[in-house]
Amino acid sequence: MRLFRATFVTAFLATGFVGVAEAAPRKLAGTLAYRERIALPPDARAEVTLVDVARADAAATIVGQTTVSPAGQVPIRWEMTFDDNALQPRGRYALQARILSGERLLFVTTQSNPVFGGGKDKTDLMLQSTRAPDRPAPAPDPAQKWQGRWLAENIGGGGVLDRVQSYIEIGPDGSVAGSGGCNRIFGKARIDRAEMSFGAMGSTQMACPLAVMDQERKFLDALMAARAWRADEQRRKLLLLDADGKTLLVLSRM
């Protein structure tokens, strides 16, 4: 009887221990920093997201997310709790982060920050500025009507989402920077009189709501299909056209 009771207690404790271990949430913690000597505004918030980036042909799958609000000043300490069962054996996981003020993106990670890959988890994240928050846009050269910062107000005749800004800034040398609405984008434009085309555009790899990602994809597709441009100075618009002269994008000067 004593042997049976001891065996039962041992089995119960073992079963209980396994159940607790399976139900326990997983935690990640680290810091956010950037190199620029810029103080964050009081309403700044920091977002850190754990994503599965195993599929290159699909948007990253969000596994966990945390927000530090207000963010304070760097280094910003963050901690995330997520369901350990969400990790898949064939998954490839990384951390992404951004700092925002309202809807304005201030800083974002641009390099891979892998975790759970067998090596040391990269949880101390370095972010890059999307643009100095208080720096005015450079005055466009009147001889280069395409130069400046342009906000998409119509993509392929389908309009745009409210409160989602897809924009580009074209420098005097044809350099391109901006945002698709979720991710920071960058590249180079080839411009010659009435012709304009864009080379391969690079971008960060943040995950956003599907509607935002859909607009960003359409915006980038339109840029890649552009072959000509036309300025409407009176309305402060820049039109990007395809090879047949069809309007792909209507952009307004910011």
PDB file of C-alpha atoms in Angstrom:
ATOM      1  CA  MET A   1       0.000   0.000   0.000  1.00  0.00           C
ATOM      2  CA  ARG A   2       2.844   2.351   0.906  1.00  0.00           C
ATOM      3  CA  LEU A   3       4.623   1.549  -2.381  1.00  0.00           C
ATOM      4  CA  PHE A   4       1.432   2.232  -4.401  1.00  0.00           C
ATOM      5  CA  ARG A   5       0.887   5.558  -2.636  1.00  0.00           C
ATOM      6  CA  ALA A   6       4.478   6.693  -3.283  1.00  0.00           C
ATOM      7  CA  THR A   7       4.230   5.717  -6.959  1.00  0.00           C
ATOM      8  CA  PHE A   8       0.953   7.645  -7.354  1.00  0.00           C
ATOM      9  CA  VAL A   9       2.378  10.792  -5.721  1.00  0.00           C
ATOM     10  CA  THR A  10       5.506  10.633  -7.890  1.00  0.00           C
ATOM     11  CA  ALA A  11       3.427  10.264 -11.084  1.00  0.00           C
ATOM     12  CA  PHE A  12       1.110  13.120 -10.012  1.00  0.00           C
ATOM     13  CA  LEU A  13       3.982  15.489  -9.298  1.00  0.00           C
ATOM     14  CA  ALA A  14       5.683  14.611 -12.589  1.00  0.00           C
ATOM     15  CA  THR A  15       2.452  15.184 -14.516  1.00  0.00           C
ATOM     16  CA  GLY A  16       1.814  18.475 -12.731  1.00  0.00           C
ATOM     17  CA  PHE A  17       5.358  19.719 -13.391  1.00  0.00           C
ATOM     18  CA  VAL A  18       5.080  18.996 -17.138  1.00  0.00           C
ATOM     19  CA  GLY A  19       1.703  20.755 -17.319  1.00  0.00           C
ATOM     20  CA  VAL A  20       3.066  23.892 -15.641  1.00  0.00           C
ATOM     21  CA  ALA A  21       6.090  23.927 -17.966  1.00  0.00           C
ATOM     22  CA  GLU A  22       3.892  23.653 -21.059  1.00  0.00           C
ATOM     23  CA  ALA A  23       1.568  26.404 -19.888  1.00  0.00           C
ATOM     24  CA  ALA A  24       4.343  28.830 -18.847  1.00  0.00           C
ATOM     25  CA  PRO A  25       4.639  31.880 -21.145  1.00  0.00           C
ATOM     26  CA  ARG A  26       7.953  32.727 -22.783  1.00  0.00           C
ATOM     27  CA  LYS A  27       9.697  36.054 -22.221  1.00  0.00           C
ATOM     28  CA  LEU A  28      12.125  38.226 -24.145  1.00  0.00           C
ATOM     29  CA  ALA A  29      13.702  41.446 -22.912  1.00  0.00           C
ATOM     30  CA  GLY A  30      16.238  43.928 -24.194  1.00  0.00           C
ATOM     31  CA  THR A  31      16.873  47.566 -25.087  1.00  0.00           C
ATOM     32  CA  LEU A  32      16.301  49.973 -27.976  1.00  0.00           C
ATOM     33  CA  ALA A  33      18.818  52.631 -28.988  1.00  0.00           C
ATOM     34  CA  TYR A  34      19.862  54.851 -31.897  1.00  0.00           C
ATOM     35  CA  ARG A  35      23.041  56.766 -32.719  1.00  0.00           C
ATOM     36  CA  GLU A  36      21.521  60.161 -33.483  1.00  0.00           C
ATOM     37  CA  ARG A  37      21.603  62.714 -30.663  1.00  0.00           C
ATOM     38  CA  ILE A  38      17.905  63.451 -30.842  1.00  0.00           C
ATOM     39  CA  ALA A  39      15.569  63.595 -27.846  1.00  0.00           C
ATOM     40  CA  LEU A  40      12.258  61.822 -28.272  1.00  0.00           C
ATOM     41  CA  PRO A  41       9.030  63.847 -27.954  1.00  0.00           C
ATOM     42  CA  PRO A  42       6.922  63.234 -24.822  1.00  0.00           C
ATOM     43  CA  ASP A  43       4.291  61.249 -26.753  1.00  0.00           C
ATOM     44  CA  ALA A  44       6.797  58.869 -28.353  1.00  0.00           C
ATOM     45  CA  ARG A  45       6.031  55.170 -28.088  1.00  0.00           C
ATOM     46  CA  ALA A  46       8.224  52.193 -28.899  1.00  0.00           C
ATOM     47  CA  GLU A  47       6.887  48.999 -30.469  1.00  0.00           C
ATOM     48  CA  VAL A  48       8.794  45.710 -30.530  1.00  0.00           C
ATOM     49  CA  THR A  49       7.457  42.798 -32.568  1.00  0.00           C
ATOM     50  CA  LEU A  50       8.517  39.149 -32.710  1.00  0.00           C
ATOM     51  CA  VAL A  51       7.901  37.776 -36.197  1.00  0.00           C
ATOM     52  CA  ASP A  52       8.368  34.570 -38.141  1.00  0.00           C
ATOM     53  CA  VAL A  53      10.177  35.520 -41.364  1.00  0.00           C
ATOM     54  CA  ALA A  54      10.638  31.978 -42.669  1.00  0.00           C
ATOM     55  CA  ARG A  55       8.596  32.617 -45.831  1.00  0.00           C
ATOM     56  CA  ALA A  56      10.231  35.104 -48.154  1.00  0.00           C
ATOM     57  CA  ASP A  57       7.135  35.210 -50.399  1.00  0.00           C
ATOM     58  CA  ALA A  58       4.685  36.224 -47.673  1.00  0.00           C
ATOM     59  CA  ALA A  59       4.265  38.876 -45.014  1.00  0.00           C
ATOM     60  CA  ALA A  60       5.960  38.093 -41.721  1.00  0.00           C
ATOM     61  CA  THR A  61       3.751  36.331 -39.156  1.00  0.00           C
ATOM     62  CA  ILE A  62       3.480  38.154 -35.831  1.00  0.00           C
ATOM     63  CA  VAL A  63       4.169  35.915 -32.842  1.00  0.00           C
ATOM     64  CA  GLY A  64       4.315  38.525 -30.088  1.00  0.00           C
ATOM     65  CA  GLN A  65       4.299  42.281 -29.624  1.00  0.00           C
ATOM     66  CA  THR A  66       4.836  44.837 -26.880  1.00  0.00           C
ATOM     67  CA  THR A  67       4.565  48.611 -26.624  1.00  0.00           C
ATOM     68  CA  VAL A  68       6.441  50.958 -24.306  1.00  0.00           C
ATOM     69  CA  SER A  69       4.376  54.138 -23.947  1.00  0.00           C
ATOM     70  CA  PRO A  70       5.589  56.714 -23.313  1.00  0.00           C
ATOM     71  CA  ALA A  71       8.952  55.504 -24.533  1.00  0.00           C
ATOM     72  CA  GLY A  72      11.061  57.906 -22.468  1.00  0.00           C
ATOM     73  CA  GLN A  73      14.622  58.283 -23.749  1.00  0.00           C
ATOM     74  CA  VAL A  74      17.158  55.778 -25.043  1.00  0.00           C
ATOM     75  CA  PRO A  75      18.188  53.244 -24.071  1.00  0.00           C
ATOM     76  CA  ILE A  76      14.575  52.125 -23.874  1.00  0.00           C
ATOM     77  CA  ARG A  77      14.055  48.903 -21.935  1.00  0.00           C
ATOM     78  CA  TRP A  78      11.393  46.533 -23.211  1.00  0.00           C
ATOM     79  CA  GLU A  79       9.970  43.164 -22.197  1.00  0.00           C
ATOM     80  CA  MET A  80       7.656  40.883 -24.145  1.00  0.00           C
ATOM     81  CA  THR A  81       5.616  37.872 -23.057  1.00  0.00           C
ATOM     82  CA  PHE A  82       4.283  35.482 -25.692  1.00  0.00           C
ATOM     83  CA  ASP A  83       2.909  31.964 -26.041  1.00  0.00           C
ATOM     84  CA  ASP A  84       5.741  29.476 -26.393  1.00  0.00           C
ATOM     85  CA  ASN A  85       3.423  27.160 -28.354  1.00  0.00           C
ATOM     86  CA  ALA A  86       3.377  29.732 -31.175  1.00  0.00           C
ATOM     87  CA  LEU A  87       6.964  28.857 -32.111  1.00  0.00           C
ATOM     88  CA  GLN A  88       7.137  26.396 -34.990  1.00  0.00           C
ATOM     89  CA  PRO A  89      10.028  23.938 -35.580  1.00  0.00           C
ATOM     90  CA  ARG A  90      10.646  25.324 -39.077  1.00  0.00           C
ATOM     91  CA  GLY A  91      10.134  28.942 -38.108  1.00  0.00           C
ATOM     92  CA  ARG A  92      12.816  31.623 -38.472  1.00  0.00           C
ATOM     93  CA  TYR A  93      12.320  34.302 -35.873  1.00  0.00           C
ATOM     94  CA  ALA A  94      13.485  37.874 -35.607  1.00  0.00           C
ATOM     95  CA  LEU A  95      12.732  41.042 -33.680  1.00  0.00           C
ATOM     96  CA  GLN A  96      11.639  44.271 -35.330  1.00  0.00           C
ATOM     97  CA  ALA A  97      11.167  47.618 -33.630  1.00  0.00           C
ATOM     98  CA  ARG A  98      10.058  51.125 -34.358  1.00  0.00           C
ATOM     99  CA  ILE A  99       9.536  54.379 -32.471  1.00  0.00           C
ATOM    100  CA  LEU A 100       6.601  56.611 -33.360  1.00  0.00           C
ATOM    101  CA  SER A 101       5.191  59.980 -32.386  1.00  0.00           C
ATOM    102  CA  GLY A 102       1.477  59.776 -33.052  1.00  0.00           C
ATOM    103  CA  GLU A 103       1.318  58.270 -36.564  1.00  0.00           C
ATOM    104  CA  ARG A 104       4.745  59.601 -37.560  1.00  0.00           C
ATOM    105  CA  LEU A 105       7.535  57.023 -37.795  1.00  0.00           C
ATOM    106  CA  LEU A 106      10.747  58.351 -36.229  1.00  0.00           C
ATOM    107  CA  PHE A 107      13.068  55.353 -35.935  1.00  0.00           C
ATOM    108  CA  VAL A 108      13.003  51.789 -37.244  1.00  0.00           C
ATOM    109  CA  THR A 109      15.196  48.695 -37.294  1.00  0.00           C
ATOM    110  CA  THR A 110      16.757  48.070 -40.700  1.00  0.00           C
ATOM    111  CA  GLN A 111      18.942  45.040 -39.936  1.00  0.00           C
ATOM    112  CA  SER A 112      18.049  41.467 -39.042  1.00  0.00           C
ATOM    113  CA  ASN A 113      17.781  40.755 -35.314  1.00  0.00           C
ATOM    114  CA  PRO A 114      17.474  36.955 -35.067  1.00  0.00           C
ATOM    115  CA  VAL A 115      16.317  35.043 -32.000  1.00  0.00           C
ATOM    116  CA  PHE A 116      15.870  31.326 -31.281  1.00  0.00           C
ATOM    117  CA  GLY A 117      18.265  30.480 -34.107  1.00  0.00           C
ATOM    118  CA  GLY A 118      20.762  28.519 -32.055  1.00  0.00           C
ATOM    119  CA  GLY A 119      23.082  31.453 -31.404  1.00  0.00           C
ATOM    120  CA  LYS A 120      22.833  34.375 -29.019  1.00  0.00           C
ATOM    121  CA  ASP A 121      19.469  36.126 -29.165  1.00  0.00           C
ATOM    122  CA  LYS A 122      19.839  39.674 -30.509  1.00  0.00           C
ATOM    123  CA  THR A 123      17.534  41.589 -28.173  1.00  0.00           C
ATOM    124  CA  ASP A 124      19.475  44.863 -27.835  1.00  0.00           C
ATOM    125  CA  LEU A 125      18.225  46.545 -30.996  1.00  0.00           C
ATOM    126  CA  MET A 126      19.786  49.457 -32.898  1.00  0.00           C
ATOM    127  CA  LEU A 127      17.334  51.651 -34.819  1.00  0.00           C
ATOM    128  CA  GLN A 128      17.888  54.189 -37.581  1.00  0.00           C
ATOM    129  CA  SER A 129      16.220  57.540 -38.054  1.00  0.00           C
ATOM    130  CA  THR A 130      13.701  57.778 -40.879  1.00  0.00           C
ATOM    131  CA  ARG A 131      14.213  61.508 -40.924  1.00  0.00           C
ATOM    132  CA  ALA A 132      15.282  64.127 -38.401  1.00  0.00           C
ATOM    133  CA  PRO A 133      11.877  65.012 -36.821  1.00  0.00           C
ATOM    134  CA  ASP A 134      12.342  68.793 -36.920  1.00  0.00           C
ATOM    135  CA  ARG A 135      14.407  69.100 -40.107  1.00  0.00           C
ATOM    136  CA  PRO A 136      12.466  70.859 -42.872  1.00  0.00           C
ATOM    137  CA  ALA A 137      12.379  69.278 -46.294  1.00  0.00           C
ATOM    138  CA  PRO A 138      14.957  70.806 -48.649  1.00  0.00           C
ATOM    139  CA  ALA A 139      13.592  73.409 -51.007  1.00  0.00           C
ATOM    140  CA  PRO A 140      13.085  71.857 -54.449  1.00  0.00           C
ATOM    141  CA  ASP A 141      15.081  73.148 -57.387  1.00  0.00           C
ATOM    142  CA  PRO A 142      12.602  74.967 -59.688  1.00  0.00           C
ATOM    143  CA  ALA A 143      14.390  73.419 -62.674  1.00  0.00           C
ATOM    144  CA  GLN A 144      13.700  69.937 -61.323  1.00  0.00           C
ATOM    145  CA  LYS A 145       9.952  69.867 -60.840  1.00  0.00           C
ATOM    146  CA  TRP A 146      10.043  66.273 -59.658  1.00  0.00           C
ATOM    147  CA  GLN A 147      12.346  67.051 -56.724  1.00  0.00           C
ATOM    148  CA  GLY A 148      10.863  67.081 -53.223  1.00  0.00           C
ATOM    149  CA  ARG A 149       8.562  65.110 -50.978  1.00  0.00           C
ATOM    150  CA  TRP A 150       5.405  63.625 -52.486  1.00  0.00           C
ATOM    151  CA  LEU A 151       2.417  61.975 -50.813  1.00  0.00           C
ATOM    152  CA  ALA A 152       0.295  59.402 -52.674  1.00  0.00           C
ATOM    153  CA  GLU A 153      -3.325  60.518 -52.891  1.00  0.00           C
ATOM    154  CA  ASN A 154      -4.355  58.024 -55.569  1.00  0.00           C
ATOM    155  CA  ILE A 155      -2.834  54.647 -56.466  1.00  0.00           C
ATOM    156  CA  GLY A 156      -4.027  53.019 -59.667  1.00  0.00           C
ATOM    157  CA  GLY A 157      -7.297  54.957 -59.570  1.00  0.00           C
ATOM    158  CA  GLY A 158      -8.273  53.355 -56.266  1.00  0.00           C
ATOM    159  CA  GLY A 159      -7.553  56.099 -53.755  1.00  0.00           C
ATOM    160  CA  VAL A 160      -5.666  55.509 -50.506  1.00  0.00           C
ATOM    161  CA  LEU A 161      -6.433  54.627 -46.898  1.00  0.00           C
ATOM    162  CA  ASP A 162      -7.131  57.408 -44.426  1.00  0.00           C
ATOM    163  CA  ARG A 163      -4.270  58.075 -41.975  1.00  0.00           C
ATOM    164  CA  VAL A 164      -1.837  55.837 -43.909  1.00  0.00           C
ATOM    165  CA  GLN A 165       0.890  57.834 -45.639  1.00  0.00           C
ATOM    166  CA  SER A 166       2.629  56.317 -48.650  1.00  0.00           C
ATOM    167  CA  TYR A 167       5.197  58.851 -49.822  1.00  0.00           C
ATOM    168  CA  ILE A 168       8.545  59.320 -51.526  1.00  0.00           C
ATOM    169  CA  GLU A 169      11.158  62.030 -51.348  1.00  0.00           C
ATOM    170  CA  ILE A 170      13.243  62.479 -54.508  1.00  0.00           C
ATOM    171  CA  GLY A 171      16.585  64.169 -54.048  1.00  0.00           C
ATOM    172  CA  PRO A 172      18.400  66.328 -56.612  1.00  0.00           C
ATOM    173  CA  ASP A 173      20.596  63.337 -57.516  1.00  0.00           C
ATOM    174  CA  GLY A 174      17.594  61.041 -58.019  1.00  0.00           C
ATOM    175  CA  SER A 175      17.943  59.323 -54.638  1.00  0.00           C
ATOM    176  CA  VAL A 176      14.627  58.099 -53.274  1.00  0.00           C
ATOM    177  CA  ALA A 177      13.533  57.637 -49.658  1.00  0.00           C
ATOM    178  CA  GLY A 178      10.166  57.434 -48.002  1.00  0.00           C
ATOM    179  CA  SER A 179       7.577  55.011 -46.683  1.00  0.00           C
ATOM    180  CA  GLY A 180       5.108  52.636 -48.251  1.00  0.00           C
ATOM    181  CA  GLY A 181       2.780  53.227 -45.304  1.00  0.00           C
ATOM    182  CA  CYS A 182       4.368  50.601 -43.061  1.00  0.00           C
ATOM    183  CA  ASN A 183       7.981  50.114 -44.084  1.00  0.00           C
ATOM    184  CA  ARG A 184      10.730  52.574 -44.806  1.00  0.00           C
ATOM    185  CA  ILE A 185      11.749  52.427 -48.490  1.00  0.00           C
ATOM    186  CA  PHE A 186      14.833  53.607 -50.340  1.00  0.00           C
ATOM    187  CA  GLY A 187      16.311  53.420 -53.833  1.00  0.00           C
ATOM    188  CA  LYS A 188      17.207  55.426 -56.908  1.00  0.00           C
ATOM    189  CA  ALA A 189      15.203  57.036 -59.705  1.00  0.00           C
ATOM    190  CA  ARG A 190      16.419  57.466 -63.281  1.00  0.00           C
ATOM    191  CA  ILE A 191      15.043  60.729 -64.633  1.00  0.00           C
ATOM    192  CA  ASP A 192      15.545  62.224 -68.089  1.00  0.00           C
ATOM    193  CA  ARG A 193      13.229  65.002 -69.238  1.00  0.00           C
ATOM    194  CA  ALA A 194       9.776  63.386 -69.354  1.00  0.00           C
ATOM    195  CA  GLU A 195      11.008  59.888 -68.476  1.00  0.00           C
ATOM    196  CA  MET A 196      11.229  58.477 -64.962  1.00  0.00           C
ATOM    197  CA  SER A 197      11.847  54.931 -63.768  1.00  0.00           C
ATOM    198  CA  PHE A 198      12.825  53.411 -60.458  1.00  0.00           C
ATOM    199  CA  GLY A 199      15.480  50.783 -59.843  1.00  0.00           C
ATOM    200  CA  ALA A 200      15.078  47.996 -57.302  1.00  0.00           C
ATOM    201  CA  MET A 201      13.606  49.520 -54.154  1.00  0.00           C
ATOM    202  CA  GLY A 202      14.830  48.305 -50.789  1.00  0.00           C
ATOM    203  CA  SER A 203      12.662  48.330 -47.677  1.00  0.00           C
ATOM    204  CA  THR A 204      12.559  47.364 -44.045  1.00  0.00           C
ATOM    205  CA  GLN A 205      10.574  44.274 -43.060  1.00  0.00           C
ATOM    206  CA  MET A 206       7.983  45.418 -40.533  1.00  0.00           C
ATOM    207  CA  ALA A 207       4.611  43.676 -40.434  1.00  0.00           C
ATOM    208  CA  CYS A 208       1.450  45.813 -40.412  1.00  0.00           C
ATOM    209  CA  PRO A 209      -2.302  45.211 -40.809  1.00  0.00           C
ATOM    210  CA  LEU A 210      -3.197  43.519 -44.088  1.00  0.00           C
ATOM    211  CA  ALA A 211      -4.919  46.603 -45.540  1.00  0.00           C
ATOM    212  CA  VAL A 212      -1.807  48.706 -44.917  1.00  0.00           C
ATOM    213  CA  MET A 213       0.462  46.049 -46.407  1.00  0.00           C
ATOM    214  CA  ASP A 214      -1.825  45.832 -49.452  1.00  0.00           C
ATOM    215  CA  GLN A 215      -1.568  49.594 -50.056  1.00  0.00           C
ATOM    216  CA  GLU A 216       2.198  49.452 -49.612  1.00  0.00           C
ATOM    217  CA  ARG A 217       2.478  46.640 -52.177  1.00  0.00           C
ATOM    218  CA  LYS A 218       0.367  48.555 -54.704  1.00  0.00           C
ATOM    219  CA  PHE A 219       2.435  51.699 -54.094  1.00  0.00           C
ATOM    220  CA  LEU A 220       5.722  49.874 -54.711  1.00  0.00           C
ATOM    221  CA  ASP A 221       4.298  48.070 -57.759  1.00  0.00           C
ATOM    222  CA  ALA A 222       3.248  51.421 -59.224  1.00  0.00           C
ATOM    223  CA  LEU A 223       6.711  52.880 -58.661  1.00  0.00           C
ATOM    224  CA  MET A 224       8.327  49.923 -60.375  1.00  0.00           C
ATOM    225  CA  ALA A 225       5.954  50.212 -63.354  1.00  0.00           C
ATOM    226  CA  ALA A 226       6.484  53.968 -63.798  1.00  0.00           C
ATOM    227  CA  ARG A 227       8.145  55.070 -67.036  1.00  0.00           C
ATOM    228  CA  ALA A 228       7.234  58.757 -67.301  1.00  0.00           C
ATOM    229  CA  TRP A 229       6.217  61.736 -65.211  1.00  0.00           C
ATOM    230  CA  ARG A 230       4.196  64.886 -65.553  1.00  0.00           C
ATOM    231  CA  ALA A 231       4.039  67.854 -63.181  1.00  0.00           C
ATOM    232  CA  ASP A 232       0.872  69.821 -62.482  1.00  0.00           C
ATOM    233  CA  GLU A 233       2.409  72.887 -60.877  1.00  0.00           C
ATOM    234  CA  GLN A 234      -0.861  74.706 -60.377  1.00  0.00           C
ATOM    235  CA  ARG A 235      -2.301  71.892 -58.272  1.00  0.00           C
ATOM    236  CA  ARG A 236       1.121  70.938 -56.814  1.00  0.00           C
ATOM    237  CA  LYS A 237       0.813  67.380 -58.157  1.00  0.00           C
ATOM    238  CA  LEU A 238       3.245  64.883 -59.632  1.00  0.00           C
ATOM    239  CA  LEU A 239       1.818  62.185 -61.892  1.00  0.00           C
ATOM    240  CA  LEU A 240       3.685  58.965 -62.586  1.00  0.00           C
ATOM    241  CA  LEU A 241       2.704  57.196 -65.813  1.00  0.00           C
ATOM    242  CA  ASP A 242       3.279  53.736 -67.258  1.00  0.00           C
ATOM    243  CA  ALA A 243       4.750  53.004 -70.703  1.00  0.00           C
ATOM    244  CA  ASP A 244       1.337  53.524 -72.339  1.00  0.00           C
ATOM    245  CA  GLY A 245       0.779  56.904 -70.678  1.00  0.00           C
ATOM    246  CA  LYS A 246      -1.732  55.597 -68.126  1.00  0.00           C
ATOM    247  CA  THR A 247      -1.631  57.325 -64.725  1.00  0.00           C
ATOM    248  CA  LEU A 248      -0.318  54.994 -62.037  1.00  0.00           C
ATOM    249  CA  LEU A 249       0.148  57.419 -59.155  1.00  0.00           C
ATOM    250  CA  VAL A 250      -1.112  60.867 -58.290  1.00  0.00           C
ATOM    251  CA  LEU A 251       1.218  62.449 -55.748  1.00  0.00           C
ATOM    252  CA  SER A 252       0.758  65.767 -53.951  1.00  0.00           C
ATOM    253  CA  ARG A 253       3.618  67.907 -52.692  1.00  0.00           C
ATOM    254  CA  MET A 254       4.131  67.726 -48.917  1.00  0.00           C
TER     255      MET A 254
END
